[in-house]
PDB file of C-alpha atoms and ligand atoms in Angstrom:
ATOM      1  CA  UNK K 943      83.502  89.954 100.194  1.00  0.00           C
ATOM      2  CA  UNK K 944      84.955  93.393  99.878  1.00  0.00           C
ATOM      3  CA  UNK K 945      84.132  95.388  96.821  1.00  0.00           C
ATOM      4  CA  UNK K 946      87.962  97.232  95.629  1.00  0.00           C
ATOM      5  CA  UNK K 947      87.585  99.777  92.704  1.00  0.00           C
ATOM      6  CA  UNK K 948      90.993 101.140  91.436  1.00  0.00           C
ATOM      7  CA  UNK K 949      92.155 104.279  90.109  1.00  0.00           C
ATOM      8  CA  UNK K 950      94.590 104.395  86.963  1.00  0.00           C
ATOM      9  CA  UNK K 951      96.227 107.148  84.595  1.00  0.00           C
ATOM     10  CA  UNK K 952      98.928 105.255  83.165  1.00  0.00           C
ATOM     11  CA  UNK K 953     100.427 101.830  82.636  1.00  0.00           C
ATOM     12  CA  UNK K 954      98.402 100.325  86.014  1.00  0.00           C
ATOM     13  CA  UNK K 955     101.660  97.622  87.175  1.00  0.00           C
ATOM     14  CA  UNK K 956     100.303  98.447  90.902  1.00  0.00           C
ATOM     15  CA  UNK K 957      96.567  97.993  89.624  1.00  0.00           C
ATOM     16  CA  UNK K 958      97.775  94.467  88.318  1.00  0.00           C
ATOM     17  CA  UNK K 959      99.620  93.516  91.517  1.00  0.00           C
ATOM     18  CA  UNK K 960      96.277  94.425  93.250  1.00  0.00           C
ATOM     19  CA  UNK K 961      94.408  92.386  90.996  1.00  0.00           C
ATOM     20  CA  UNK K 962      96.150  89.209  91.392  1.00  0.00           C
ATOM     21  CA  UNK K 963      96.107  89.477  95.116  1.00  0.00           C
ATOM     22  CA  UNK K 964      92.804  89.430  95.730  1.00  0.00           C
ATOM     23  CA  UNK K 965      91.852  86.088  94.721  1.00  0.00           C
ATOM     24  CA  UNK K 966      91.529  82.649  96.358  1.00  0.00           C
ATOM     25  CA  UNK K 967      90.772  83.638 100.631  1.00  0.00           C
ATOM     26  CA  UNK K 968      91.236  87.048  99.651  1.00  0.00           C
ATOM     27  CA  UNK K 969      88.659  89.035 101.661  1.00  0.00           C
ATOM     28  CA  UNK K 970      87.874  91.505  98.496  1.00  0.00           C
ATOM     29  CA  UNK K 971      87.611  91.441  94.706  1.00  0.00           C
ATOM     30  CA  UNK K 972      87.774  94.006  92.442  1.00  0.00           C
ATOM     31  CA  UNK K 973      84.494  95.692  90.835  1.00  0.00           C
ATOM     32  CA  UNK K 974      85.624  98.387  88.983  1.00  0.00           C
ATOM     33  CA  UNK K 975      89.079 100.304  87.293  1.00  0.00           C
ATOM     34  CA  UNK K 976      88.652 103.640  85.904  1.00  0.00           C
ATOM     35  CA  UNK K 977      91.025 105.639  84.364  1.00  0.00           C
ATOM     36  CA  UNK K 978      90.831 109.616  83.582  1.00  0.00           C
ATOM     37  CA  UNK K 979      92.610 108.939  80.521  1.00  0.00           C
ATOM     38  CA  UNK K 980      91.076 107.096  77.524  1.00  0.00           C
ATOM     39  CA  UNK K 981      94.366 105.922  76.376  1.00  0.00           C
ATOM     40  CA  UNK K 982      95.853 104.454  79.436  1.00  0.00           C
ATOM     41  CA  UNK K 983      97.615 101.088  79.252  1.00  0.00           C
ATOM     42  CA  UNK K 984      96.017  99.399  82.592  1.00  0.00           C
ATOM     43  CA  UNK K 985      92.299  99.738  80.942  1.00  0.00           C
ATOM     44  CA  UNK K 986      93.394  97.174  78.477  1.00  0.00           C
ATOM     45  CA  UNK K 987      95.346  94.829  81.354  1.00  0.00           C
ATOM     46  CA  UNK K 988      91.759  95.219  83.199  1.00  0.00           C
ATOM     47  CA  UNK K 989      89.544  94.496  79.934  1.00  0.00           C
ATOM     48  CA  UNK K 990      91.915  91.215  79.891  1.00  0.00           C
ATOM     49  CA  UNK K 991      90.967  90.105  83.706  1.00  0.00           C
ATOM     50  CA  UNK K 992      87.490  90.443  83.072  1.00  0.00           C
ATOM     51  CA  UNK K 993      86.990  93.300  84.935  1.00  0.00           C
ATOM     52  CA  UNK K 994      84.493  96.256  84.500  1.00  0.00           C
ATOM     53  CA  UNK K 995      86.495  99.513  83.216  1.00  0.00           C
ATOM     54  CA  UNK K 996      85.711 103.259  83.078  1.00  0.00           C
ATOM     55  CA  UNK K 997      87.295 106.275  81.245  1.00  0.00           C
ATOM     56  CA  UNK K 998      86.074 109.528  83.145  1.00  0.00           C
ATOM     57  CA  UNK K 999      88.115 112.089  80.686  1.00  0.00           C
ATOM     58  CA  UNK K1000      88.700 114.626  83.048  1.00  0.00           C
ATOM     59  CA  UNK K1001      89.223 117.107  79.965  1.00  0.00           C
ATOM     60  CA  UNK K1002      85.838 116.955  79.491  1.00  0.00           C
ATOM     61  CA  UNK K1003      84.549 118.668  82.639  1.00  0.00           C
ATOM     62  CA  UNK K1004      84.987 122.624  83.818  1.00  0.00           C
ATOM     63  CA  UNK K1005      86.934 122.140  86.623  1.00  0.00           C
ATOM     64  CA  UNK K1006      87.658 119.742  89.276  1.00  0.00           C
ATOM     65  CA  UNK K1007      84.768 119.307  91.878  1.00  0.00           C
ATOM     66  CA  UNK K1008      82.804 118.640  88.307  1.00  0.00           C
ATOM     67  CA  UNK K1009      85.191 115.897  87.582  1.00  0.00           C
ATOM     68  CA  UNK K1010      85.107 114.811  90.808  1.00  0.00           C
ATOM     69  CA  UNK K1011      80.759 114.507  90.901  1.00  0.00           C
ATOM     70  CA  UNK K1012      81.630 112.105  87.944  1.00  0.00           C
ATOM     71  CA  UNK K1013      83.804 110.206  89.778  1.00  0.00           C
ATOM     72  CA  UNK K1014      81.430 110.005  92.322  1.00  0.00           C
ATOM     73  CA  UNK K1015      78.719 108.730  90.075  1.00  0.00           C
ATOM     74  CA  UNK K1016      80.766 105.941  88.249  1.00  0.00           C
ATOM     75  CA  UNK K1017      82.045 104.865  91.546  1.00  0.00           C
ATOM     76  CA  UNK K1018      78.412 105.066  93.650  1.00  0.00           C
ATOM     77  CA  UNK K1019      77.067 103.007  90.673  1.00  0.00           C
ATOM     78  CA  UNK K1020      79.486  99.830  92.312  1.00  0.00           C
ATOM     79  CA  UNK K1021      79.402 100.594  95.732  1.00  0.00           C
ATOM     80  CA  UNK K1022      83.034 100.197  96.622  1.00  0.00           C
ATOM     81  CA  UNK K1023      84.150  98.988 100.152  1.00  0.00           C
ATOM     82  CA  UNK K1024      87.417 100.350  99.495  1.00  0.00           C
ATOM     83  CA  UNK K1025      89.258 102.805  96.224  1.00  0.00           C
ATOM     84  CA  UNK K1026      93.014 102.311  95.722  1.00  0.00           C
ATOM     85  CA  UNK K1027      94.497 105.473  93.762  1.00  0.00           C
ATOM     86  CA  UNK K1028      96.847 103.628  91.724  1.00  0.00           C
ATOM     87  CA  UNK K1029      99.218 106.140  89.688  1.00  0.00           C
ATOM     88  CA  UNK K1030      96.078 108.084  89.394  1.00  0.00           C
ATOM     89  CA  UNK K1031      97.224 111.797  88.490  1.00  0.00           C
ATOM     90  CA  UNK K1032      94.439 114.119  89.630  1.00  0.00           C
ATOM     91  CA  UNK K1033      94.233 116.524  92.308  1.00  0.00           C
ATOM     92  CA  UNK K1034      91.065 115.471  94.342  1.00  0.00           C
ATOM     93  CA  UNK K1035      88.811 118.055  95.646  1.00  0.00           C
ATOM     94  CA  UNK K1036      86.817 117.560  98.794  1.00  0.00           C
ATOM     95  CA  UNK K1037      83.411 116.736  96.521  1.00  0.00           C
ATOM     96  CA  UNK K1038      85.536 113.615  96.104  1.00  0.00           C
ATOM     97  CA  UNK K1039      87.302 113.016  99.440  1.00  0.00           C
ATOM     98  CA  UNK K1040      84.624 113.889 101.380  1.00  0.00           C
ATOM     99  CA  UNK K1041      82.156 111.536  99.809  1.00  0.00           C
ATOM    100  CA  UNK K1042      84.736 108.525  99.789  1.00  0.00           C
ATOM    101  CA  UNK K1043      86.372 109.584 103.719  1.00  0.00           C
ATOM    102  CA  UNK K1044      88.020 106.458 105.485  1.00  0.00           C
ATOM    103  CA  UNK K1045      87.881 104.117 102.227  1.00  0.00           C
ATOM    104  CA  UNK K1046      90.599 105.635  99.669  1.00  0.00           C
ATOM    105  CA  UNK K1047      94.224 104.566  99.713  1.00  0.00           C
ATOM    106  CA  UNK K1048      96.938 105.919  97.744  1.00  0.00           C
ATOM    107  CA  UNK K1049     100.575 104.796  96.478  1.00  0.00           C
ATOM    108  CA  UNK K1050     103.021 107.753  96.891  1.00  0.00           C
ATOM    109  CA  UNK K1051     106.476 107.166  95.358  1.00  0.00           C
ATOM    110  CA  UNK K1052     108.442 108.876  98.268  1.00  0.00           C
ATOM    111  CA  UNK K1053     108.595 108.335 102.192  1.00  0.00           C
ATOM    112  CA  UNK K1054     106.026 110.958 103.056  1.00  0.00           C
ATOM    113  CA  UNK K1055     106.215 113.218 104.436  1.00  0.00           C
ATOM    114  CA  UNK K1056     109.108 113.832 102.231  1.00  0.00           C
ATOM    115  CA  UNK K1057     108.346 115.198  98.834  1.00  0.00           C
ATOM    116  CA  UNK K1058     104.805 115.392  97.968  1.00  0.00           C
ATOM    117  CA  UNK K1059     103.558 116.101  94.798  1.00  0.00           C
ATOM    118  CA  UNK K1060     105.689 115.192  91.573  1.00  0.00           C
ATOM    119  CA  UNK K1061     109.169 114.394  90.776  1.00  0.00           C
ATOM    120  CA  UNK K1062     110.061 112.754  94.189  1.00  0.00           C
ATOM    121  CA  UNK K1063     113.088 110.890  93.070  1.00  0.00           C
ATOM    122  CA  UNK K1064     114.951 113.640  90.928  1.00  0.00           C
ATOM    123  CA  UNK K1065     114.175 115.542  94.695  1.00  0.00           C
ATOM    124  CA  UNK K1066     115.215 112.551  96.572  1.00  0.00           C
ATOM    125  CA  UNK K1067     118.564 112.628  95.057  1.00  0.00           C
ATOM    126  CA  UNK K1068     119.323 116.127  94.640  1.00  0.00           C
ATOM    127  CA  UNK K1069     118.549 116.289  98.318  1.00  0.00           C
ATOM    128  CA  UNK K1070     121.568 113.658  98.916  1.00  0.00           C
ATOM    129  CA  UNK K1071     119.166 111.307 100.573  1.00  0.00           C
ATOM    130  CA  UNK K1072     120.863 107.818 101.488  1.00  0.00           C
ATOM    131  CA  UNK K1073     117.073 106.422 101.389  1.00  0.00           C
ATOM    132  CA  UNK K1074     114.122 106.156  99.502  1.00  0.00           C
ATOM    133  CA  UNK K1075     110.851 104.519  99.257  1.00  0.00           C
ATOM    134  CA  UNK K1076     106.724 104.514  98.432  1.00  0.00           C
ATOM    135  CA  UNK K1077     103.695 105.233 100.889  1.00  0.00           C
ATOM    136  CA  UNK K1078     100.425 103.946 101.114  1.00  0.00           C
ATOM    137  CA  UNK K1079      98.321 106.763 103.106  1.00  0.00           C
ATOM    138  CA  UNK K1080      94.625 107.218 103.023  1.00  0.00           C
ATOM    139  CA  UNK K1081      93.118 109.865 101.158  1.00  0.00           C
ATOM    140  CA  UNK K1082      91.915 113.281 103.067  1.00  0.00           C
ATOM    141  CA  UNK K1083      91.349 116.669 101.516  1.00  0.00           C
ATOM    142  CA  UNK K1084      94.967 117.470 101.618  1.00  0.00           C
ATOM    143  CA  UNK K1085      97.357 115.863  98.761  1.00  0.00           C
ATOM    144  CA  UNK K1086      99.394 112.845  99.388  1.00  0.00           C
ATOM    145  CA  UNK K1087      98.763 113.552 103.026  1.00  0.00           C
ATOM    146  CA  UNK K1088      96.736 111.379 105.466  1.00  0.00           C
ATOM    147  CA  UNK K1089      97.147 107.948 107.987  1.00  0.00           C
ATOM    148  CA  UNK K1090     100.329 106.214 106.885  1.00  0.00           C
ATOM    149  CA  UNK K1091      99.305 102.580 106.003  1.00  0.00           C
ATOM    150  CA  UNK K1092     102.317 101.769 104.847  1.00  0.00           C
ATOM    151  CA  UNK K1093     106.045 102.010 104.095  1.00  0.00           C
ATOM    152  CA  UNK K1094     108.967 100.623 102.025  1.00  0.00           C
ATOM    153  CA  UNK K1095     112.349 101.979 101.914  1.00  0.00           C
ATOM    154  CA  UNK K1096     115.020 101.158  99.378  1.00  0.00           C
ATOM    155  CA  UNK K1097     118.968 102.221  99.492  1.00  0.00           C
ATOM    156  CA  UNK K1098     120.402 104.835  97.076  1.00  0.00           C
ATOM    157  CA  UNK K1099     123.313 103.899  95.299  1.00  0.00           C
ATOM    158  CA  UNK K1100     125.794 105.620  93.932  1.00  0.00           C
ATOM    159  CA  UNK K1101     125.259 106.531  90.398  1.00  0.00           C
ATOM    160  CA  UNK K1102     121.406 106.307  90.702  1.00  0.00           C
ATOM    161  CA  UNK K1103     119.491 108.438  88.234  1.00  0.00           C
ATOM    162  CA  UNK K1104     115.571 109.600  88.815  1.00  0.00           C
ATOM    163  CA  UNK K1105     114.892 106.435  86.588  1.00  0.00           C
ATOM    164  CA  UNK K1106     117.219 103.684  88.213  1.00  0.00           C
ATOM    165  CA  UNK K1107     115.689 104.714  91.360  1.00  0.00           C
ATOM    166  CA  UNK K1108     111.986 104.808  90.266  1.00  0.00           C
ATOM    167  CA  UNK K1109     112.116 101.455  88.755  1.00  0.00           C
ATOM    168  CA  UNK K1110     113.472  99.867  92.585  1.00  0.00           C
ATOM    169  CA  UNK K1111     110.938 101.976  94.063  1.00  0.00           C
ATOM    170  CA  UNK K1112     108.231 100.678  92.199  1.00  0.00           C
ATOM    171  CA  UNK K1113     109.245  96.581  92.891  1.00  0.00           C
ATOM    172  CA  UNK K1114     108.841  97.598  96.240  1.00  0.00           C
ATOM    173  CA  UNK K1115     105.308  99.410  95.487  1.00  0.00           C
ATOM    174  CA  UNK K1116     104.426  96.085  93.921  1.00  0.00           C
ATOM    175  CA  UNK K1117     104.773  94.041  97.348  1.00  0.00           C
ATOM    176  CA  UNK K1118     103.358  97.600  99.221  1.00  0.00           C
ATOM    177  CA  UNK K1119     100.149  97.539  97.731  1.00  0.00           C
ATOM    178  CA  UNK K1120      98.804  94.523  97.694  1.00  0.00           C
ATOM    179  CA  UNK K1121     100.246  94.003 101.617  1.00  0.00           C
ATOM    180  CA  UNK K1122      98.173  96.763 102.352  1.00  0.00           C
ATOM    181  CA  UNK K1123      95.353  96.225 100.831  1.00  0.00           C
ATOM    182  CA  UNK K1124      94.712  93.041 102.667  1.00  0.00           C
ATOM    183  CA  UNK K1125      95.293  94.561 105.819  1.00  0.00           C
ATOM    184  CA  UNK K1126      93.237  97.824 105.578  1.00  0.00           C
ATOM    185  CA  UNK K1127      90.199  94.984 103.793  1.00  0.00           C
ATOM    186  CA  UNK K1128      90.127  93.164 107.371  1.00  0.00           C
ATOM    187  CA  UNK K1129      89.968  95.988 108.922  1.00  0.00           C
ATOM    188  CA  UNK K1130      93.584  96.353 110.221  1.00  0.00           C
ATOM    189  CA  UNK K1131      95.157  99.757 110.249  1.00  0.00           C
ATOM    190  CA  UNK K1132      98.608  99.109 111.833  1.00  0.00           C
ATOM    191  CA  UNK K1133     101.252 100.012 109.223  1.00  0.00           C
ATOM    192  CA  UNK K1134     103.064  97.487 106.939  1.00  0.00           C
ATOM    193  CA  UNK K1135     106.874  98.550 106.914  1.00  0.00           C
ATOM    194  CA  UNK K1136     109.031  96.518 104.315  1.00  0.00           C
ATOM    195  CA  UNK K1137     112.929  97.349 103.211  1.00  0.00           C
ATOM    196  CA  UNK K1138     113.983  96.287 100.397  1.00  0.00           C
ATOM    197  CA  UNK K1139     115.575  92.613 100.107  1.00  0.00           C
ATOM    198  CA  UNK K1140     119.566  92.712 100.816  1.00  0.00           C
ATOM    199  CA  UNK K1141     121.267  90.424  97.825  1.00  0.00           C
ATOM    200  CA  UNK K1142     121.923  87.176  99.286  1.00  0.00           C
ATOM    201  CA  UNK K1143     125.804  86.819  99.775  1.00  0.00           C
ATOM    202  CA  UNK K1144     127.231  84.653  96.920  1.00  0.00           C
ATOM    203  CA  UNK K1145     128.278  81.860  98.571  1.00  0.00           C
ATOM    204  CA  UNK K1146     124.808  81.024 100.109  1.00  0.00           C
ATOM    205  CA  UNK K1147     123.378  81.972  96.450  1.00  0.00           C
ATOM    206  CA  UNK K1148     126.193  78.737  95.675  1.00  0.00           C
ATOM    207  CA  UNK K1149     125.446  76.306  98.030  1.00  0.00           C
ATOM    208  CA  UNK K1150     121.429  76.679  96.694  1.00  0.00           C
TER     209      UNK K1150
HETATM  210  C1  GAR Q 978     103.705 104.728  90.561  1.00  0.00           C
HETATM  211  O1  GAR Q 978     105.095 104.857  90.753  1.00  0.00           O
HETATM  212  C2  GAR Q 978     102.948 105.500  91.624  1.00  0.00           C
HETATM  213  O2  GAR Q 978     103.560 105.505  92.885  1.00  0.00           O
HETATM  214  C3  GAR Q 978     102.952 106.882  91.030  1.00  0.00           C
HETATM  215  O3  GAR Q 978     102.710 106.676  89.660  1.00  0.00           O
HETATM  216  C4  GAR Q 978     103.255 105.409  89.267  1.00  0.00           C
HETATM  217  C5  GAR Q 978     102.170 104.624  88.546  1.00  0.00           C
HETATM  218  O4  GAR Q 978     102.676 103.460  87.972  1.00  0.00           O
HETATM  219  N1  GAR Q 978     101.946 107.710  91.637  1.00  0.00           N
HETATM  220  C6  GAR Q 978     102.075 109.010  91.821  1.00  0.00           C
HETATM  221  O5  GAR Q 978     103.056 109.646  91.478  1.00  0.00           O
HETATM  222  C7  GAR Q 978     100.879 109.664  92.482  1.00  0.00           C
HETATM  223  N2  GAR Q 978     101.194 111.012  92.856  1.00  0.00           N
HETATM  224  P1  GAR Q 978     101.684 102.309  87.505  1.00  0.00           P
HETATM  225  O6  GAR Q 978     100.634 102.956  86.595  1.00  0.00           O
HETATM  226  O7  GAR Q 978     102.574 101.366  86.734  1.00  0.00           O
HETATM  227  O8  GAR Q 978     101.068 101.672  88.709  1.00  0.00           O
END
């Protein structure tokens, strides 16, 4: 069995989808989710699955390869297989990617290479983009760069705002993720592609 340990800074909804896939023939389980910030929603959801959970506070530490060594340390004391950055909102220094090379993923709320960094869907739309979408890449030294694992694309619509479009964009991380996961666990590093689901016409939603 793979060992998965997650990485969280906020409300963890793609740590939970992650969760609940790997169960039953699932070739991992998850050992660990560790937040950088004490107050962060998916700690709780983990506490409730019986999981082990960490709070590294990275305001505790001068600087970031210093964060990053305790990173290391919390994650070398369960041996991970594979780390899924989930939402987690730290720049990672090479103490960190180095260490971990070939076994972190990460969910990226744009179609990278388009719009690293932060506020990808307010620069999605000001851009007049007709698409947009989440990657799962794995980690290297450089940010939100790396192997694409992974891709789903979603229309915009007319009248979209940053949040309208986040909250489609992060269904589709839901089914991303966990897709992923299971590939990149059996060793599989062909990319998963999805688009988002076109409304069934009415008249077949009818005759259901
Ligand atoms: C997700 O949309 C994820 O793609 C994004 O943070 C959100 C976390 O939501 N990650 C980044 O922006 C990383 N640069 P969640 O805590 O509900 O999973």
């Amino acid at each position: 069995m793979k060992r998965v340990a997650i990485l969280i800074s906020g409300g963890g909804s793609n740590m939970v989808k992650l969760v609940e896939s790997m169960a039953g023939d699932h070739p991992a389980r998850p050992v660990l989710v560790l937040s950088n910030e004490p107050l962060a929603g998916g700690i709780a959801l983990a506490k409730k699955f019986g999981i082990e959970t960490s709070v590294v506070n990275h305001r505790h530490f001068e600087g970031r390869e210093a964060f990053d060594r305790a990173l290391n340390s919390q994650l070398e004391a369960v041996q991970p297989d594979v780390i899924c950055l989930a939402g987690f909102m730290r720049i990672l220094t090479p103490v960190f990617t180095r260490r971990w090379a070939g076994r972190v993923l990460n969910i990226h709320p744009s179609l990278l290479p388009k719009y690293p960094g932060l506020d990808t869907h307010a620069r999605a739309l000001q851009a007049g983009d007709a698409e947009a979408g989440c990657t799962v890449h794995e980690v290297t030294d450089v940010l939100d760069d790396g192997p694409i694992r992974g891709q789903a694309r979603v229309a915009i619509e007319a009248g979209d705002t940053p949040e309208t479009l986040a909250a489609r964009v992060l269904k589709m991380e839901h089914r991303l993720y966990p897709a992923v996961l299971e590939r990149f666990v059996s060793g599989k590093t062909g990319p998963v592609y999805l688009r988002e689901e076109a409304e069934a016409p009415i008249t077949s939603r009818l005759s259901d």
